[in-house]
Structure formats: structure tokens, C-alpha cells
XYZ file of N, CA, C and O in Angstrom:
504
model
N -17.868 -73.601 161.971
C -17.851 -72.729 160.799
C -17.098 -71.451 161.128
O -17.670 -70.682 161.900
N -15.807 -71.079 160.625
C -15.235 -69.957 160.426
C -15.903 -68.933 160.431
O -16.559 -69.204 159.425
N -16.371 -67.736 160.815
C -17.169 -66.437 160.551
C -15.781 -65.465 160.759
O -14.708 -65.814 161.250
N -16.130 -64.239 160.266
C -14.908 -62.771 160.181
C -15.814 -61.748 160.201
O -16.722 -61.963 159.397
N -15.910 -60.897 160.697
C -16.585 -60.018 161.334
C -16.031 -58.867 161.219
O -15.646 -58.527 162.338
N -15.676 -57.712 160.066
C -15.570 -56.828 159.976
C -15.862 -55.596 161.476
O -16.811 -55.878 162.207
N -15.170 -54.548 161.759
C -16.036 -53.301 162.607
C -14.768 -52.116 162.444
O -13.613 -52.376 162.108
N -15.297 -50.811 162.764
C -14.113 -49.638 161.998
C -14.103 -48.552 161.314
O -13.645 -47.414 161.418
N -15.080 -49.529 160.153
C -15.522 -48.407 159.110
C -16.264 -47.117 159.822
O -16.641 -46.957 160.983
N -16.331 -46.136 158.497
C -16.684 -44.963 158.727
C -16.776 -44.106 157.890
O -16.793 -44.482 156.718
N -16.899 -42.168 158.286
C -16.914 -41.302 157.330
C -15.851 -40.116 158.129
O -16.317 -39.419 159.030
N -14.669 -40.005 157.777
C -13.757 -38.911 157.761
C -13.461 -38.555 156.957
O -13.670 -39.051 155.850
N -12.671 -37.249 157.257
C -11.948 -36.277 156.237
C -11.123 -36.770 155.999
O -10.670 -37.770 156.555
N -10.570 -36.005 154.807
C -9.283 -36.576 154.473
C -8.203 -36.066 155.155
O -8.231 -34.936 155.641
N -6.977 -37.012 155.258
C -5.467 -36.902 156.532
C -6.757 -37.038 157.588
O -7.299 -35.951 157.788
N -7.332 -38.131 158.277
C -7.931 -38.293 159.283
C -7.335 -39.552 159.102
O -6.566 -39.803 158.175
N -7.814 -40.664 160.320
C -7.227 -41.970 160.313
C -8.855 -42.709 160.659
O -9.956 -42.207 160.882
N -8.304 -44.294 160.562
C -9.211 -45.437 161.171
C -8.433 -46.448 161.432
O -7.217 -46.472 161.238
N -8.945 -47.116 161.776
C -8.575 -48.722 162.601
C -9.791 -49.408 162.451
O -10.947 -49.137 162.775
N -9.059 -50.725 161.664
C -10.567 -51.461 161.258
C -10.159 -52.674 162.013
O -8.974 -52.920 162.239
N -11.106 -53.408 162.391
C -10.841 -54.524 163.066
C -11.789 -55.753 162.301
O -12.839 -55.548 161.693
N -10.980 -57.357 162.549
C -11.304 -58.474 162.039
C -11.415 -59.309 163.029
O -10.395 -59.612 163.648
N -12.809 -59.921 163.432
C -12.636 -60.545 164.953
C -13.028 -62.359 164.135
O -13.999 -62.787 163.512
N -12.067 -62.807 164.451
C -12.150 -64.357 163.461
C -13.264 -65.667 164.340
O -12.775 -66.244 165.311
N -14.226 -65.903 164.044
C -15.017 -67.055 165.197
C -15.218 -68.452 164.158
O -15.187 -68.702 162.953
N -15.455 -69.216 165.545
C -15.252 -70.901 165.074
C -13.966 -71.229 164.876
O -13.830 -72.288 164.263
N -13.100 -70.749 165.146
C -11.385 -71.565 164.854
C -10.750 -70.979 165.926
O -11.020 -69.783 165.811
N -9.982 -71.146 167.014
C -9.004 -70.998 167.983
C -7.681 -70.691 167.270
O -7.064 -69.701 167.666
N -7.130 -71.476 166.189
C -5.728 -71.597 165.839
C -6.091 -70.446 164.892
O -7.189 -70.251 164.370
N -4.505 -69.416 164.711
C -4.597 -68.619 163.635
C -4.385 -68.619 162.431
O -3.437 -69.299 162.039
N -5.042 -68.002 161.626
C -4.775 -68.394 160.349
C -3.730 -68.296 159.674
O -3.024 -67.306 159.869
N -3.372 -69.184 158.792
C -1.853 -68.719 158.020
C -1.622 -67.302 157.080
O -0.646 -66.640 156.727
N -2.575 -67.260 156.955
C -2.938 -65.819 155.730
C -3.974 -64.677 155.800
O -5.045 -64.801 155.205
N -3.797 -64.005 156.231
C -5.239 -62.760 156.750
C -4.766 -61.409 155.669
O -3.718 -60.824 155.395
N -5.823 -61.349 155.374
C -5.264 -59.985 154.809
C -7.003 -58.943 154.810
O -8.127 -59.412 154.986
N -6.657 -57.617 154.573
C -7.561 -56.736 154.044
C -7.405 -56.319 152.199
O -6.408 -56.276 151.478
N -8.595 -56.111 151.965
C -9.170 -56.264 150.295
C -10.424 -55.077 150.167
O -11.399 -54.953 150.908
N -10.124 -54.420 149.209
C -11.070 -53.338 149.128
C -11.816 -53.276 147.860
O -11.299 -53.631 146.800
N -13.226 -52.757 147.961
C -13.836 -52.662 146.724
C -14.508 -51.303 146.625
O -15.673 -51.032 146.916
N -13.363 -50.331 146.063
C -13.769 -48.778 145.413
C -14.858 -48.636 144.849
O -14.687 -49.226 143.782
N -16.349 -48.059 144.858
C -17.088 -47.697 143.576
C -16.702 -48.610 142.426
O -15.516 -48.868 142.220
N -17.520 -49.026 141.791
C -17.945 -49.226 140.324
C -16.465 -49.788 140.425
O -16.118 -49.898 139.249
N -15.587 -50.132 141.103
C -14.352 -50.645 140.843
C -14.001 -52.410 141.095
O -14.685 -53.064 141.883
N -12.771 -53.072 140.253
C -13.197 -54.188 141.021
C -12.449 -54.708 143.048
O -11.926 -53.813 143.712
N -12.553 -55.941 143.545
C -11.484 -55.966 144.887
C -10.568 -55.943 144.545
O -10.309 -56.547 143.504
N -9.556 -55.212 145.256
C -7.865 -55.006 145.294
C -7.487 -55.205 146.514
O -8.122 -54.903 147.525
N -6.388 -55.746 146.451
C -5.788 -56.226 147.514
C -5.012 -55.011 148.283
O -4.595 -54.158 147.500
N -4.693 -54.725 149.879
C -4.836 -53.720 150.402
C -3.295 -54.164 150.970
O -2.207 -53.866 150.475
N -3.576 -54.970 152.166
C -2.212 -55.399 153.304
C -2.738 -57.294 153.190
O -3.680 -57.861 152.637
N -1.930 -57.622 153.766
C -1.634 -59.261 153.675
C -0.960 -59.507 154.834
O -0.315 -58.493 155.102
N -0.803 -60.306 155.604
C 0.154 -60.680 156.924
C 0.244 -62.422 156.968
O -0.855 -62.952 157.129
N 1.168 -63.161 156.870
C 1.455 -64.171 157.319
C 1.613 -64.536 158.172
O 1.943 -63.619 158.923
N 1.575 -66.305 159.116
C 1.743 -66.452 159.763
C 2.840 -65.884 161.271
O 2.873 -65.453 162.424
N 3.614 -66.344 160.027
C 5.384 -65.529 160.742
C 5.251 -63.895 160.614
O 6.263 -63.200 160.529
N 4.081 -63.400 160.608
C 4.535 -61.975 160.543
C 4.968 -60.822 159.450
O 5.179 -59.610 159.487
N 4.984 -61.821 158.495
C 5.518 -61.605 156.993
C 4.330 -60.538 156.699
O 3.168 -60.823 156.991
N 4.608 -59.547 156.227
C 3.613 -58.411 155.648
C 3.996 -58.178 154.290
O 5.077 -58.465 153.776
N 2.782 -57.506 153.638
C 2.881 -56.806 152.086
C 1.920 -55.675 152.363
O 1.146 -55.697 153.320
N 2.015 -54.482 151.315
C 1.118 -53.517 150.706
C 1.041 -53.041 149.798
O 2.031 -52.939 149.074
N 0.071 -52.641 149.514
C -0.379 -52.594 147.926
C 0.939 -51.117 147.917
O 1.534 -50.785 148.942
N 1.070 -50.694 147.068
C 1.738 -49.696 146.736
C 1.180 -48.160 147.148
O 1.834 -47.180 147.504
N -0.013 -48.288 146.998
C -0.701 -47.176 147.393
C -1.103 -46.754 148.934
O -1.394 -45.772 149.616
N -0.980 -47.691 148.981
C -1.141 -47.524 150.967
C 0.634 -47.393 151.971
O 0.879 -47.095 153.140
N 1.227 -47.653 151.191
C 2.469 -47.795 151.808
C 2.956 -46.635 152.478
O 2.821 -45.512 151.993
N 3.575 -46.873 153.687
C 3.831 -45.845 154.738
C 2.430 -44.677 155.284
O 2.584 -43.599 155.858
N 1.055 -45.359 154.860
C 0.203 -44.814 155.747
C -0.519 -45.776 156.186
O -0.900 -45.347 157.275
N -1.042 -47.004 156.021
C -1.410 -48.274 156.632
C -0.468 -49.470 157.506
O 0.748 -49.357 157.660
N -0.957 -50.157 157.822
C -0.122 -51.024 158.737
C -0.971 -52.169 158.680
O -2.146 -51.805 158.741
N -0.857 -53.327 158.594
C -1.645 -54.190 159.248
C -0.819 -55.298 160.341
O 0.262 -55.886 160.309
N -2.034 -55.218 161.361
C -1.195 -56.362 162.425
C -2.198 -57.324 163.107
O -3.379 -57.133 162.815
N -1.983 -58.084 163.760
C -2.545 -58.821 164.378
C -2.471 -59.534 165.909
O -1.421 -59.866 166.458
N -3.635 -59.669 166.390
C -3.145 -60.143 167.493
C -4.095 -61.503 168.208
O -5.241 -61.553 168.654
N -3.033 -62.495 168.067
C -3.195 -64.171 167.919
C -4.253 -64.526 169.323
O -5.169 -65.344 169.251
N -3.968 -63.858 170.388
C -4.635 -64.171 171.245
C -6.115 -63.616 171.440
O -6.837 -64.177 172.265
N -6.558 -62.603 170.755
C -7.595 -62.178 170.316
C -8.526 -63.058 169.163
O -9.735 -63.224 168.998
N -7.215 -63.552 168.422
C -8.150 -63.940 167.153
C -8.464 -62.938 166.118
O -9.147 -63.235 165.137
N -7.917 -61.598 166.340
C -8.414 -60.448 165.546
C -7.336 -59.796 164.676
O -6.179 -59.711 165.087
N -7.717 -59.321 163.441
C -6.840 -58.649 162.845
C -7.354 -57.021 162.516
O -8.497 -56.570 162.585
N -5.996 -56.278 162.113
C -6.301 -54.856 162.301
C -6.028 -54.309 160.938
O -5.644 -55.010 160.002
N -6.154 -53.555 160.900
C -5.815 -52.422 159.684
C -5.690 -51.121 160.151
O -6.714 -50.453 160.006
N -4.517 -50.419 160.794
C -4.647 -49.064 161.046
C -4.188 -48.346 159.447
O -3.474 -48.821 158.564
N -4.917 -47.032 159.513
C -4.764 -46.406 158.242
C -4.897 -45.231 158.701
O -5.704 -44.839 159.544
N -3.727 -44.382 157.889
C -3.765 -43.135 158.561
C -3.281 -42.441 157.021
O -2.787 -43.022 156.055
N -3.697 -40.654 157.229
C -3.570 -39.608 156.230
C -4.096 -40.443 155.241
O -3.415 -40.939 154.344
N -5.819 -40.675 155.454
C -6.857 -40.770 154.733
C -7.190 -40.048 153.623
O -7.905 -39.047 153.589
N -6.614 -40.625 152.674
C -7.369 -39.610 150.616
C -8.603 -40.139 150.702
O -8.948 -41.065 151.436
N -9.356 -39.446 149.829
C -10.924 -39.982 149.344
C -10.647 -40.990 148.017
O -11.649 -41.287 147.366
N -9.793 -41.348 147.728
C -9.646 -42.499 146.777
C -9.018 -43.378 147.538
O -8.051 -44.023 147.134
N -9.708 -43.522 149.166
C -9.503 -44.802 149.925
C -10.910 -45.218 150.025
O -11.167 -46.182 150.746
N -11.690 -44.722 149.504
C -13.602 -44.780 149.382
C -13.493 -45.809 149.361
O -12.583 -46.034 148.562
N -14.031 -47.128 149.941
C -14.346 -48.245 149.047
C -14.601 -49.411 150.437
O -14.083 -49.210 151.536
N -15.076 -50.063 150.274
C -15.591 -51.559 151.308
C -14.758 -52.536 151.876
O -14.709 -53.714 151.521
N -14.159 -52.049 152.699
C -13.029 -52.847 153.068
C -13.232 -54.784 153.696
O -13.565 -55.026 154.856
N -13.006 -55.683 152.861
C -12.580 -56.997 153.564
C -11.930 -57.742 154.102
O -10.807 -57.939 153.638
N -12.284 -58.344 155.096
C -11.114 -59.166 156.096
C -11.653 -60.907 155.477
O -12.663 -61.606 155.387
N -9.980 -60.934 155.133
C -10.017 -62.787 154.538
C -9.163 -63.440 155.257
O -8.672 -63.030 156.309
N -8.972 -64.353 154.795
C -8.332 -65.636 155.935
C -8.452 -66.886 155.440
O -9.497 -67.303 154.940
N -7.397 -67.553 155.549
C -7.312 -69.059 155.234
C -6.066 -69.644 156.269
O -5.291 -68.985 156.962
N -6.177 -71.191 156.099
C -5.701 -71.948 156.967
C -4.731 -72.512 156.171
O -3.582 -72.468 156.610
N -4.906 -72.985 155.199
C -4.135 -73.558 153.802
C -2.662 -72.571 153.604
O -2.594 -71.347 153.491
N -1.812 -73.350 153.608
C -0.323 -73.081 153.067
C -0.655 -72.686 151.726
O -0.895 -73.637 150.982
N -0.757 -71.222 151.074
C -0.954 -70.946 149.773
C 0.330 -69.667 149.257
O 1.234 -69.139 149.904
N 0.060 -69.572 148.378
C 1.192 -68.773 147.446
C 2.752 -68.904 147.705
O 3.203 -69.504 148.680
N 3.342 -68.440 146.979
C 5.143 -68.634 147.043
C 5.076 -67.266 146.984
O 5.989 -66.950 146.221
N 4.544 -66.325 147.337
C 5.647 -64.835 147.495
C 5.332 -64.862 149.337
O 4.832 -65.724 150.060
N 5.871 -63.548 149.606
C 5.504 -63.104 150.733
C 3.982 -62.699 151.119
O 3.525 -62.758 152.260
N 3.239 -62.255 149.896
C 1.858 -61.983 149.801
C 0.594 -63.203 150.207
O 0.869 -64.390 150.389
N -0.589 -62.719 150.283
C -1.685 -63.828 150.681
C -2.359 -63.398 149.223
O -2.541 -62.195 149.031
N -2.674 -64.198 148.356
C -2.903 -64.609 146.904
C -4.516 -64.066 147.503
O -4.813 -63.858 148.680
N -5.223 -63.952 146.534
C -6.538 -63.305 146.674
C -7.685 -64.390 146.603
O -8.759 -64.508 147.194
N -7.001 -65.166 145.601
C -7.728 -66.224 145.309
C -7.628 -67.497 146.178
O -8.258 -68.526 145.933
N -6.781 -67.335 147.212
C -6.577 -68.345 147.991
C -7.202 -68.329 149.081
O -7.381 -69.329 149.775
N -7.749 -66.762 149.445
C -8.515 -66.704 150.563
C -9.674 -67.631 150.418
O -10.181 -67.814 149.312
N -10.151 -68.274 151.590
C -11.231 -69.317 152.078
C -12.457 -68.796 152.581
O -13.566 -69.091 152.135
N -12.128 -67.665 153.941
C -13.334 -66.837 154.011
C -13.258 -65.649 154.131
O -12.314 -65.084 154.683
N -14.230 -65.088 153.638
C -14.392 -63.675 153.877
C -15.481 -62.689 154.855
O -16.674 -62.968 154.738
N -15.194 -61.821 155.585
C -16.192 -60.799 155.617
C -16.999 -60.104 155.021
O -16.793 -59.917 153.822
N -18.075 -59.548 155.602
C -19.558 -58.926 154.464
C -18.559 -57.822 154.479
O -18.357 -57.674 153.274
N -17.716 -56.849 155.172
C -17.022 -55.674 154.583
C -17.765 -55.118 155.516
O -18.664 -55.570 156.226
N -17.091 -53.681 155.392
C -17.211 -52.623 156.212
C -16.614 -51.516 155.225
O -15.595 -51.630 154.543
N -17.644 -50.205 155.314
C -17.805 -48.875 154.598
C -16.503 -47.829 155.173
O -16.603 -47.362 156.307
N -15.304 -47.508 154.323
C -14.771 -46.667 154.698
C -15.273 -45.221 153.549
O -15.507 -45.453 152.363
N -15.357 -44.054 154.023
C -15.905 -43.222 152.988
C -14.856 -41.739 153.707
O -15.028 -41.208 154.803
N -13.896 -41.415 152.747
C -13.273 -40.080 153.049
C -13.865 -39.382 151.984
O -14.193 -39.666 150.832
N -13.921 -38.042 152.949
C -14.454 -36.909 152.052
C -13.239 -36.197 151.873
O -12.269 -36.494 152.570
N -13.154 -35.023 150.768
C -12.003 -34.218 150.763
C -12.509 -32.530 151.317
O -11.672 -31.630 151.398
């Protein structure tokens, strides 16, 4: 059984940074599609960063040029560094993953993810 294991979260100021980590168990081989997914307050999940097999990345628009996501295969783990932290980054961050060849863009489709993490609390104050 696949498990994803969120760890990272936290409470900083804002322009502070984090690094969230995704430690993937029960599967050796990496997944074709990992991404991070957030759920703001009273808001619904939005999709954050995405990474493909080959390395292929996306970001939401709003994170662009202060997040990164990467990974590293021999770990099994995926990352999310995020830096110059707003407080409308508030929200529960998830690590997903699937094995399945899904979507035709460069992106990991939301709905294609297979499993997910319980999340982890990022909370910036201003």
C-alpha cells in the first residue's frame, strides 16, 4: 500500500521561507506525477507545483518565482521549497502521486492523482 507522508509545515512571518517534504512508502519505483495541492480556509484544493517523471514542472501562477518543487528519486521524497512567504499562502498543503500515465499538458491533472497525504499546516502571519 502506497502511504505519503507530509512534514515542513509551520507558522512564519511573512518573506520567511519553508521546505515541505513528501516521503513516498510501499513503492520503490517513482511516481510518474507528484505534485503539491493546497487547501486555504473556507477555500476549495488548488493546485500549487506538479513535477513529472522527466522533470517536467508547472506552477500555479501565484507561486511562481518563489516556490520550486523537486525531487529526489533515491529518497523516494518530494519537496516544496517556498520562499517570500504572504499570509494568503495560509492553507494545508498536499503531497499526491500516481503511477498512471495521465494528462496531455505538462501539468499532473488533480483528478488523476491516486494518493494523497493527510496534509500539513502552513500558516503565515503578516
Amino acid at each position: 500500500q502506497v502511504q505519503l507522508v507530509e512534514s515542513g509545515g509551520g507558522s512564519v512571518q511573512a518573506g520567511g521561507s519553508l521546505r515541505l517534504s513528501c516521503s513516498i512508502y510501499g513503492y520503490t519505483a517513482s511516481p510518474y506525477c507528484m505534485g503539491w495541492f493546497r487547501q486555504p480556509p473556507g477555500k476549495e484544493r488548488e493546485g500549487v507545483a506538479t513535477i513529472r517523471s522527466f522533470d517536467t514542472t508547472t506552477y500555479a501562477d501565484s507561486v511562481k518565482s518563489r516556490f520550486t518543487i523537486s525531487k529526489d528519486n533515491a529518497k523516494n521524497t518530494l519537496y516544496l521549497q517556498m520562499n517570500s512567504l504572504k499570509p494568503e499562502d495560509t492553507a494545508m498543503y498536499y503531497c499526491a502521486a500516481t503511477y498512471r500515465v495521465v494528462g496531455s499538458g505538462p501539468g499532473c491533472p488533480y483528478d488523476g492523482m491516486d494518493y494523497w497525504g493527510k496534509g500539513t499546516l502552513v500558516t503565515i502571519s503578516s
